[in-house]
Every structure is written in structure tokens, then in C-alpha cells.
């Protein structure tokens, strides 16, 4: 999705490298293969590179080719030479003729910085993804199978469910949770709302919708289609903004920003609002990256829903194995001490 926003509609080129625009790419041109031979006459054609980012499917295919290591320098160079939509490549196109020397130098620095960013993106994606993530993923699968086989042979007294229950009890760690003291206050009701499972599932559904909306843009879409996507993006931004406001009202400013996921969500919301304003009044679409990070955590609600599901499922197993006893800590907090009951 990031590459679609950066390079959507920018991988067109003319077979005559001296022509940059489609309206210029007509007629014939000469190709000099050898100085000792007469030139060949070829027809100018306006083409789209086979590996491009005009839609999500093509972008995934292009990045897959990059991970295989075949032809990735060419794809990287094509990305660095891109200009604007429906225009051909032009190295250092960002450097424009300016009235002053300092302004030209500043534009040159910006051009080089952006080109370096694109090059670093491909280098990191080519090195980190294939050589680390893929290999680590395969290694983890092999190690997991080996550990499972050894566990079944060495631990004949306990079944798999009992061992998982013991591991869960030993590794469980308490999590801090803020709750308003006055249960009759509006703040408490808002807190009940934002910490409820239906609210979290609703936010997760909105994030899934946001993912689909970001994947639906493609090169050559109509103005009406673009307007509909923009309306959906604005509506989803409003939903995430309301979510952040409700959580700030429920937890308070200090407790809200104490959590790392909340800080991440807040920055994402601010960036999404900025992107919506810039898009509405005209501007660069590169700010659209600010909506993409909202897909990473599946929101912070996001983290509690899967955690709650995990603990609920684990609790079903624990109830048949553990007997709980409530204890009161020195600071007044209640805890739970679990006693393991093994059936021998």
C-alpha cells in the first residue's frame, strides 16, 4: 500500500528515452546499435513496465519479485527515476531551474534525499525480508516441531493441556488497569464503553474496513470512484478520532498517554486528520502514509480483544485444573493465587 501511494501510475515510459510525455511518444526514431552499422528505425510506443505499483495486486507481485532477488536493481532504479502520474522517467527530475543558487542547491538536496530513501527502502526490503524474516520463520517451524516431539517423549506424566496450564500459571503477569472510582459518573460509563468487547470489535472492524479502502485504489480510477474512497477515508478518520477522544475522557490525559498503543493511535489519528485536510485543500499524497500505521496494531483495542479471548479460552482450561484463592495486598488490591491440582 505504501508503494501504491508512492508510485501509482508512475511506471510508464516511452521506448524512445528522449521522450518523457505520452503526447510526444509518436512516430519513429533511430537506434544506433553499432557505430559501424546503419541505425535501425523503430516505432515509438508508450508502455507500462511489467512490474509496477498501479494496484495492490501488481504491487504485491513486484515486491515478491524483489524478495526473490531477480531483477530488483532494475525495479529499484525505475522507482528512483519516477516523476509524476502518466509521465515517463527522468533522473533528478525534482531539480528545477530556480532564480537563486541557494534555492537550486536546496532542491538538489531534496531530490538526492528522496532518491536515497527509495534506494534504501529496496535495499532494506531485499536484505531484511528474504534473509531474516523468511529464514527465521522456517527455522521457528522446524524448532517448534522438534520441541513438540521431545516434549511428548520426555513428559509422559502430563498431557499437553496440563503442561500449557502450568506454563500459563507460571508465566502470567498482572496488568495495570485504570478504572474511575465513582461508578455513577459519566466518566465511568464512558470507561465501561471503551473497555467493552463490542466496542473493541467495532474498532477492529473499522480497521479492517480501512485496510480494504486503502487497497481499493488503482491507477486510472474515475473521479467519482476517487471521491467515494475519500468520503470513506474521512468517515473512518472521524471514527478513530471519536475513539481517541472517548478514551482520553475515560482514562484521563495522563493515563491515556501512559500506554504505548494509545500514543501510537493518537499520532496516527493526528496524521490522518492532517492528511484529510491536505487532500481536501490540495497537496501531496505522500501524507497518506499516516493512515497506513493504523493497520499495524489492529488498533490498541485492538490488543485487548485478542488478549481477552486468549485469557478466556485459557481460563476454561484453568478452571478444571486450578483452585483460586483471593488475597488482599498491602495496598488494598485484590489478587488471585492459583493452586495447581494435578490428577495423578
Tab-separated table of C-alpha atoms in Angstrom:
chain	number	residue	atom	x	y	z
A	1	UNK	CA	0.000	0.000	0.000
A	2	UNK	CA	2.890	2.356	0.691
A	3	UNK	CA	4.351	1.691	-2.742
A	4	UNK	CA	0.944	2.120	-4.393
A	5	UNK	CA	0.707	5.595	-2.901
A	6	UNK	CA	4.252	6.475	-3.953
A	7	UNK	CA	4.426	5.006	-7.461
A	8	UNK	CA	0.812	4.660	-8.623
A	9	UNK	CA	0.694	5.462	-12.360
A	10	UNK	CA	4.370	6.487	-12.486
A	11	UNK	CA	5.916	3.452	-14.199
A	12	UNK	CA	5.051	4.447	-17.766
A	13	UNK	CA	7.858	5.025	-20.250
A	14	UNK	CA	8.448	5.667	-23.934
A	15	UNK	CA	10.607	3.327	-25.989
A	16	UNK	CA	12.391	6.484	-27.140
A	17	UNK	CA	14.175	7.535	-23.950
A	18	UNK	CA	14.380	11.136	-25.133
A	19	UNK	CA	10.593	11.483	-24.840
A	20	UNK	CA	9.057	11.918	-21.407
A	21	UNK	CA	5.363	12.522	-22.139
A	22	UNK	CA	2.762	10.334	-23.834
A	23	UNK	CA	1.791	13.005	-26.368
A	24	UNK	CA	5.431	13.148	-27.505
A	25	UNK	CA	5.734	9.378	-27.909
A	26	UNK	CA	4.592	9.151	-31.527
A	27	UNK	CA	6.295	8.474	-34.812
A	28	UNK	CA	9.636	6.782	-35.364
A	29	UNK	CA	13.161	7.139	-34.012
A	30	UNK	CA	16.646	5.829	-34.739
A	31	UNK	CA	18.526	3.252	-32.668
A	32	UNK	CA	22.309	3.125	-33.042
A	33	UNK	CA	23.433	-0.374	-32.048
A	34	UNK	CA	26.889	-0.143	-33.536
A	35	UNK	CA	28.910	2.705	-34.953
A	36	UNK	CA	29.910	0.601	-37.956
A	37	UNK	CA	26.308	-0.256	-38.857
A	38	UNK	CA	23.484	1.980	-40.051
A	39	UNK	CA	20.853	2.873	-37.437
A	40	UNK	CA	17.612	0.954	-37.086
A	41	UNK	CA	14.242	2.637	-37.323
A	42	UNK	CA	11.784	1.775	-34.543
A	43	UNK	CA	8.248	2.889	-33.769
A	44	UNK	CA	7.773	4.903	-30.597
A	45	UNK	CA	5.484	3.169	-28.083
A	46	UNK	CA	4.104	4.317	-24.737
A	47	UNK	CA	4.380	1.316	-22.408
A	48	UNK	CA	3.852	0.327	-18.799
A	49	UNK	CA	6.664	-1.538	-17.110
A	50	UNK	CA	5.787	-5.199	-16.402
A	51	UNK	CA	6.494	-4.762	-12.685
A	52	UNK	CA	4.645	-1.720	-11.374
A	53	UNK	CA	2.561	-0.437	-8.462
A	54	UNK	CA	-0.621	0.624	-10.239
A	55	UNK	CA	-2.746	-1.562	-7.936
A	56	UNK	CA	-2.346	-3.755	-4.881
A	57	UNK	CA	-2.026	-6.999	-6.845
A	58	UNK	CA	0.754	-5.640	-9.075
A	59	UNK	CA	2.488	-4.136	-6.037
A	60	UNK	CA	2.461	-7.485	-4.210
A	61	UNK	CA	3.793	-9.213	-7.330
A	62	UNK	CA	6.548	-6.616	-7.733
A	63	UNK	CA	7.641	-6.881	-4.103
A	64	UNK	CA	7.567	-10.679	-4.367
A	65	UNK	CA	9.941	-10.437	-7.336
A	66	UNK	CA	12.174	-8.161	-5.257
A	67	UNK	CA	12.292	-10.764	-2.465
A	68	UNK	CA	13.411	-13.458	-4.919
A	69	UNK	CA	16.443	-11.351	-5.833
A	70	UNK	CA	15.730	-11.420	-9.577
A	71	UNK	CA	15.874	-8.027	-11.269
A	72	UNK	CA	15.452	-5.996	-8.102
A	73	UNK	CA	18.165	-3.418	-9.035
A	74	UNK	CA	16.204	-2.566	-12.186
A	75	UNK	CA	12.957	-2.167	-10.237
A	76	UNK	CA	14.770	-0.011	-7.698
A	77	UNK	CA	16.231	2.213	-10.421
A	78	UNK	CA	12.839	2.534	-12.124
A	79	UNK	CA	11.369	3.666	-8.805
A	80	UNK	CA	14.113	6.243	-8.276
A	81	UNK	CA	13.550	7.685	-11.768
A	82	UNK	CA	9.768	8.090	-11.465
A	83	UNK	CA	8.296	11.561	-11.892
A	84	UNK	CA	4.532	12.124	-11.930
A	85	UNK	CA	1.491	10.101	-12.938
A	86	UNK	CA	1.257	9.286	-16.655
A	87	UNK	CA	4.751	10.671	-17.263
A	88	UNK	CA	7.959	8.942	-18.219
A	89	UNK	CA	11.078	8.561	-16.071
A	90	UNK	CA	13.585	11.355	-15.639
A	91	UNK	CA	16.610	11.108	-13.316
A	92	UNK	CA	16.847	14.072	-10.925
A	93	UNK	CA	13.521	15.389	-12.206
A	94	UNK	CA	12.910	17.157	-8.890
A	95	UNK	CA	15.698	19.639	-9.577
A	96	UNK	CA	14.054	22.635	-11.190
A	97	UNK	CA	15.637	25.800	-12.532
A	98	UNK	CA	15.394	28.460	-9.850
A	99	UNK	CA	16.241	32.095	-9.742
A	100	UNK	CA	18.775	31.713	-6.955
A	101	UNK	CA	21.749	29.438	-6.382
A	102	UNK	CA	20.747	28.526	-2.813
A	103	UNK	CA	17.231	27.561	-3.896
A	104	UNK	CA	18.602	25.308	-6.641
A	105	UNK	CA	21.032	23.745	-4.169
A	106	UNK	CA	18.192	23.139	-1.693
A	107	UNK	CA	16.067	21.458	-4.376
A	108	UNK	CA	19.027	19.289	-5.365
A	109	UNK	CA	19.462	18.149	-1.754
A	110	UNK	CA	15.764	17.259	-1.512
A	111	UNK	CA	15.979	15.294	-4.772
A	112	UNK	CA	19.005	13.320	-3.629
A	113	UNK	CA	17.428	12.644	-0.229
A	114	UNK	CA	14.220	11.276	-1.767
A	115	UNK	CA	16.151	9.117	-4.232
A	116	UNK	CA	18.295	7.770	-1.399
A	117	UNK	CA	15.160	6.947	0.618
A	118	UNK	CA	13.749	4.902	-2.260
A	119	UNK	CA	17.063	3.101	-2.725
A	120	UNK	CA	17.359	2.356	0.999
A	121	UNK	CA	13.795	1.037	1.043
A	122	UNK	CA	14.588	-1.540	-1.628
A	123	UNK	CA	17.927	-2.474	-0.079
A	124	UNK	CA	16.370	-2.988	3.354
A	125	UNK	CA	13.378	-4.850	1.912
A	126	UNK	CA	15.680	-7.049	-0.177
A	127	UNK	CA	18.050	-7.840	2.703
A	128	UNK	CA	15.843	-7.911	5.795
A	129	UNK	CA	12.797	-9.718	4.415
A	130	UNK	CA	14.331	-12.641	2.474
A	131	UNK	CA	17.423	-13.235	4.591
A	132	UNK	CA	15.944	-12.706	8.046
A	133	UNK	CA	12.167	-12.981	8.248
A	134	UNK	CA	11.730	-15.874	5.816
A	135	UNK	CA	14.647	-17.846	7.239
A	136	UNK	CA	13.604	-17.139	10.817
A	137	UNK	CA	10.049	-18.217	10.036
A	138	UNK	CA	11.257	-21.527	8.582
A	139	UNK	CA	13.650	-22.054	11.495
A	140	UNK	CA	10.880	-21.438	14.034
A	141	UNK	CA	8.676	-24.030	12.362
A	142	UNK	CA	11.459	-26.622	12.468
A	143	UNK	CA	12.339	-25.842	16.094
A	144	UNK	CA	8.680	-25.988	17.118
A	145	UNK	CA	8.244	-29.437	15.609
A	146	UNK	CA	11.426	-30.635	17.312
A	147	UNK	CA	10.346	-29.289	20.702
A	148	UNK	CA	6.905	-30.842	20.379
A	149	UNK	CA	8.417	-34.203	19.574
A	150	UNK	CA	10.824	-34.016	22.512
A	151	UNK	CA	8.074	-32.857	24.869
A	152	UNK	CA	5.830	-35.773	24.004
A	153	UNK	CA	8.660	-38.218	24.662
A	154	UNK	CA	10.027	-36.688	27.874
A	155	UNK	CA	6.824	-35.661	29.629
A	156	UNK	CA	4.769	-38.781	29.680
A	157	UNK	CA	3.115	-37.970	33.050
A	158	UNK	CA	1.367	-34.767	31.828
A	159	UNK	CA	-0.740	-34.282	28.787
A	160	UNK	CA	-0.395	-31.249	26.547
A	161	UNK	CA	-3.298	-29.385	28.139
A	162	UNK	CA	-1.941	-29.791	31.666
A	163	UNK	CA	1.503	-28.580	30.633
A	164	UNK	CA	0.029	-25.487	28.974
A	165	UNK	CA	-1.953	-24.717	32.124
A	166	UNK	CA	1.168	-24.926	34.274
A	167	UNK	CA	3.137	-22.734	31.867
A	168	UNK	CA	0.320	-20.193	31.837
A	169	UNK	CA	0.169	-20.072	35.647
A	170	UNK	CA	3.940	-19.664	35.987
A	171	UNK	CA	4.326	-17.045	33.267
A	172	UNK	CA	1.177	-14.985	33.959
A	173	UNK	CA	1.917	-11.365	34.856
A	174	UNK	CA	-0.556	-8.832	36.282
A	175	UNK	CA	-1.568	-5.931	34.040
A	176	UNK	CA	-2.292	-2.455	35.354
A	177	UNK	CA	-5.833	-1.256	34.678
A	178	UNK	CA	-7.287	2.196	35.300
A	179	UNK	CA	-10.889	2.419	36.480
A	180	UNK	CA	-12.795	5.533	37.679
A	181	UNK	CA	-13.717	5.442	41.367
A	182	UNK	CA	-17.228	6.906	41.056
A	183	UNK	CA	-19.332	4.264	39.336
A	184	UNK	CA	-22.229	6.694	38.913
A	185	UNK	CA	-20.216	9.238	36.943
A	186	UNK	CA	-20.292	9.779	33.190
A	187	UNK	CA	-16.571	9.088	33.118
A	188	UNK	CA	-17.192	5.574	34.447
A	189	UNK	CA	-19.857	4.932	31.820
A	190	UNK	CA	-17.507	6.050	29.065
A	191	UNK	CA	-14.824	3.804	30.558
A	192	UNK	CA	-17.230	0.852	30.504
A	193	UNK	CA	-17.962	1.625	26.862
A	194	UNK	CA	-14.370	1.904	25.607
A	195	UNK	CA	-13.246	-1.212	27.509
A	196	UNK	CA	-16.184	-3.353	26.441
A	197	UNK	CA	-15.716	-6.177	23.962
A	198	UNK	CA	-18.363	-4.900	21.473
A	199	UNK	CA	-16.592	-1.524	21.247
A	200	UNK	CA	-13.248	-3.198	20.653
A	201	UNK	CA	-14.682	-5.478	17.988
A	202	UNK	CA	-16.302	-2.462	16.321
A	203	UNK	CA	-12.955	-0.636	16.177
A	204	UNK	CA	-11.283	-3.751	14.796
A	205	UNK	CA	-13.984	-3.948	12.113
A	206	UNK	CA	-13.366	-0.298	11.208
A	207	UNK	CA	-9.636	-1.005	10.903
A	208	UNK	CA	-10.388	-3.911	8.566
A	209	UNK	CA	-12.567	-1.563	6.509
A	210	UNK	CA	-9.717	0.955	6.454
A	211	UNK	CA	-7.415	-1.764	5.140
A	212	UNK	CA	-9.845	-2.616	2.346
A	213	UNK	CA	-10.320	1.061	1.423
A	214	UNK	CA	-6.559	1.619	1.160
A	215	UNK	CA	-6.266	-1.431	-1.105
A	216	UNK	CA	-9.087	-0.383	-3.448
A	217	UNK	CA	-7.244	2.493	-5.133
A	218	UNK	CA	-5.808	1.745	-8.555
A	219	UNK	CA	-4.407	3.710	-11.473
A	220	UNK	CA	-6.991	5.042	-13.887
A	221	UNK	CA	-9.926	5.126	-11.472
A	222	UNK	CA	-12.675	7.662	-12.137
A	223	UNK	CA	-13.194	10.914	-10.242
A	224	UNK	CA	-16.426	9.570	-8.743
A	225	UNK	CA	-14.622	6.443	-7.505
A	226	UNK	CA	-11.879	8.629	-6.006
A	227	UNK	CA	-14.480	10.817	-4.302
A	228	UNK	CA	-16.251	7.805	-2.766
A	229	UNK	CA	-12.957	6.460	-1.391
A	230	UNK	CA	-12.149	9.893	0.015
A	231	UNK	CA	-15.539	10.037	1.762
A	232	UNK	CA	-14.974	6.604	3.296
A	233	UNK	CA	-11.496	7.656	4.440
A	234	UNK	CA	-12.924	10.792	6.042
A	235	UNK	CA	-15.627	8.778	7.817
A	236	UNK	CA	-13.101	6.260	9.156
A	237	UNK	CA	-10.833	9.083	10.302
A	238	UNK	CA	-13.796	10.554	12.190
A	239	UNK	CA	-14.464	7.176	13.855
A	240	UNK	CA	-10.844	6.835	15.007
A	241	UNK	CA	-10.881	10.447	16.228
A	242	UNK	CA	-14.004	9.811	18.319
A	243	UNK	CA	-12.364	6.665	19.705
A	244	UNK	CA	-9.319	8.635	20.873
A	245	UNK	CA	-11.487	11.373	22.406
A	246	UNK	CA	-13.613	8.837	24.300
A	247	UNK	CA	-10.527	7.080	25.645
A	248	UNK	CA	-8.994	10.377	26.773
A	249	UNK	CA	-12.242	11.219	28.596
A	250	UNK	CA	-12.384	7.749	30.154
A	251	UNK	CA	-8.766	7.304	31.213
A	252	UNK	CA	-7.677	10.908	31.589
A	253	UNK	CA	-4.838	12.533	29.702
A	254	UNK	CA	-2.048	11.112	31.887
A	255	UNK	CA	-3.333	7.534	31.969
A	256	UNK	CA	-4.204	7.614	28.269
A	257	UNK	CA	-0.709	8.628	27.144
A	258	UNK	CA	0.904	6.247	29.625
A	259	UNK	CA	0.056	3.361	27.308
A	260	UNK	CA	2.284	2.980	24.256
A	261	UNK	CA	-0.517	1.806	21.946
A	262	UNK	CA	-2.618	4.826	22.875
A	263	UNK	CA	0.254	7.151	21.998
A	264	UNK	CA	0.661	5.334	18.694
A	265	UNK	CA	-3.078	5.631	17.942
A	266	UNK	CA	-3.102	9.334	18.836
A	267	UNK	CA	-0.205	10.124	16.493
A	268	UNK	CA	-1.922	8.098	13.753
A	269	UNK	CA	-5.191	9.994	14.239
A	270	UNK	CA	-3.439	13.373	14.113
A	271	UNK	CA	-1.631	12.308	10.953
A	272	UNK	CA	-4.886	11.069	9.388
A	273	UNK	CA	-6.605	14.378	10.106
A	274	UNK	CA	-3.658	16.256	8.604
A	275	UNK	CA	-3.784	14.034	5.527
A	276	UNK	CA	-7.536	14.606	5.138
A	277	UNK	CA	-7.084	18.381	5.342
A	278	UNK	CA	-4.167	18.402	2.908
A	279	UNK	CA	-6.072	16.152	0.479
A	280	UNK	CA	-9.184	18.335	0.727
A	281	UNK	CA	-7.358	21.580	0.027
A	282	UNK	CA	-4.891	20.058	-2.432
A	283	UNK	CA	-1.467	18.708	-1.729
A	284	UNK	CA	0.955	15.813	-1.951
A	285	UNK	CA	-0.457	12.358	-1.420
A	286	UNK	CA	2.694	11.223	0.402
A	287	UNK	CA	0.972	12.165	3.660
A	288	UNK	CA	-1.346	9.244	3.019
A	289	UNK	CA	1.286	7.136	4.756
A	290	UNK	CA	-0.169	8.416	8.019
A	291	UNK	CA	-3.214	6.179	7.559
A	292	UNK	CA	-1.175	3.047	6.966
A	293	UNK	CA	0.244	2.724	10.539
A	294	UNK	CA	-3.302	2.288	11.848
A	295	UNK	CA	-3.211	-1.186	10.323
A	296	UNK	CA	-0.185	-2.271	12.328
A	297	UNK	CA	-1.552	-2.856	15.841
A	298	UNK	CA	-5.093	-3.591	14.673
A	299	UNK	CA	-5.585	-0.599	16.969
A	300	UNK	CA	-4.889	-0.813	20.592
A	301	UNK	CA	-8.341	-2.109	21.130
A	302	UNK	CA	-7.198	-3.920	19.371
A	303	UNK	CA	-4.614	-5.561	21.544
A	304	UNK	CA	-7.082	-6.148	24.375
A	305	UNK	CA	-9.610	-8.123	22.361
A	306	UNK	CA	-7.218	-10.881	21.294
A	307	UNK	CA	-5.735	-10.843	24.795
A	308	UNK	CA	-9.175	-11.157	26.335
A	309	UNK	CA	-10.048	-14.023	24.016
A	310	UNK	CA	-6.808	-15.765	24.891
A	311	UNK	CA	-7.351	-15.405	28.623
A	312	UNK	CA	-10.969	-16.500	28.376
A	313	UNK	CA	-10.020	-19.632	26.487
A	314	UNK	CA	-7.163	-20.307	28.860
A	315	UNK	CA	-9.444	-19.762	31.825
A	316	UNK	CA	-11.680	-22.582	30.646
A	317	UNK	CA	-8.724	-24.922	30.932
A	318	UNK	CA	-7.506	-23.437	34.194
A	319	UNK	CA	-10.839	-23.860	35.960
A	320	UNK	CA	-10.576	-27.610	35.596
A	321	UNK	CA	-7.014	-27.682	36.928
A	322	UNK	CA	-6.699	-24.793	39.415
A	323	UNK	CA	-8.431	-23.737	42.582
A	324	UNK	CA	-8.302	-19.980	43.143
A	325	UNK	CA	-7.933	-18.129	46.435
A	326	UNK	CA	-8.362	-14.376	46.745
A	327	UNK	CA	-5.739	-12.459	48.685
A	328	UNK	CA	-5.554	-8.804	49.686
A	329	UNK	CA	-2.293	-6.991	49.050
A	330	UNK	CA	-0.873	-4.349	51.350
A	331	UNK	CA	-2.017	-1.552	49.064
A	332	UNK	CA	-5.597	-2.810	49.024
A	333	UNK	CA	-5.508	-4.579	45.685
A	334	UNK	CA	-7.090	-7.968	45.342
A	335	UNK	CA	-5.149	-10.763	43.725
A	336	UNK	CA	-5.647	-14.386	42.871
A	337	UNK	CA	-3.385	-17.214	43.966
A	338	UNK	CA	-3.782	-20.349	41.914
A	339	UNK	CA	-3.198	-23.782	43.339
A	340	UNK	CA	-2.318	-26.459	40.820
A	341	UNK	CA	-4.312	-29.649	41.212
A	342	UNK	CA	-2.749	-32.487	39.257
A	343	UNK	CA	-4.648	-35.693	38.807
A	344	UNK	CA	-2.124	-38.431	39.387
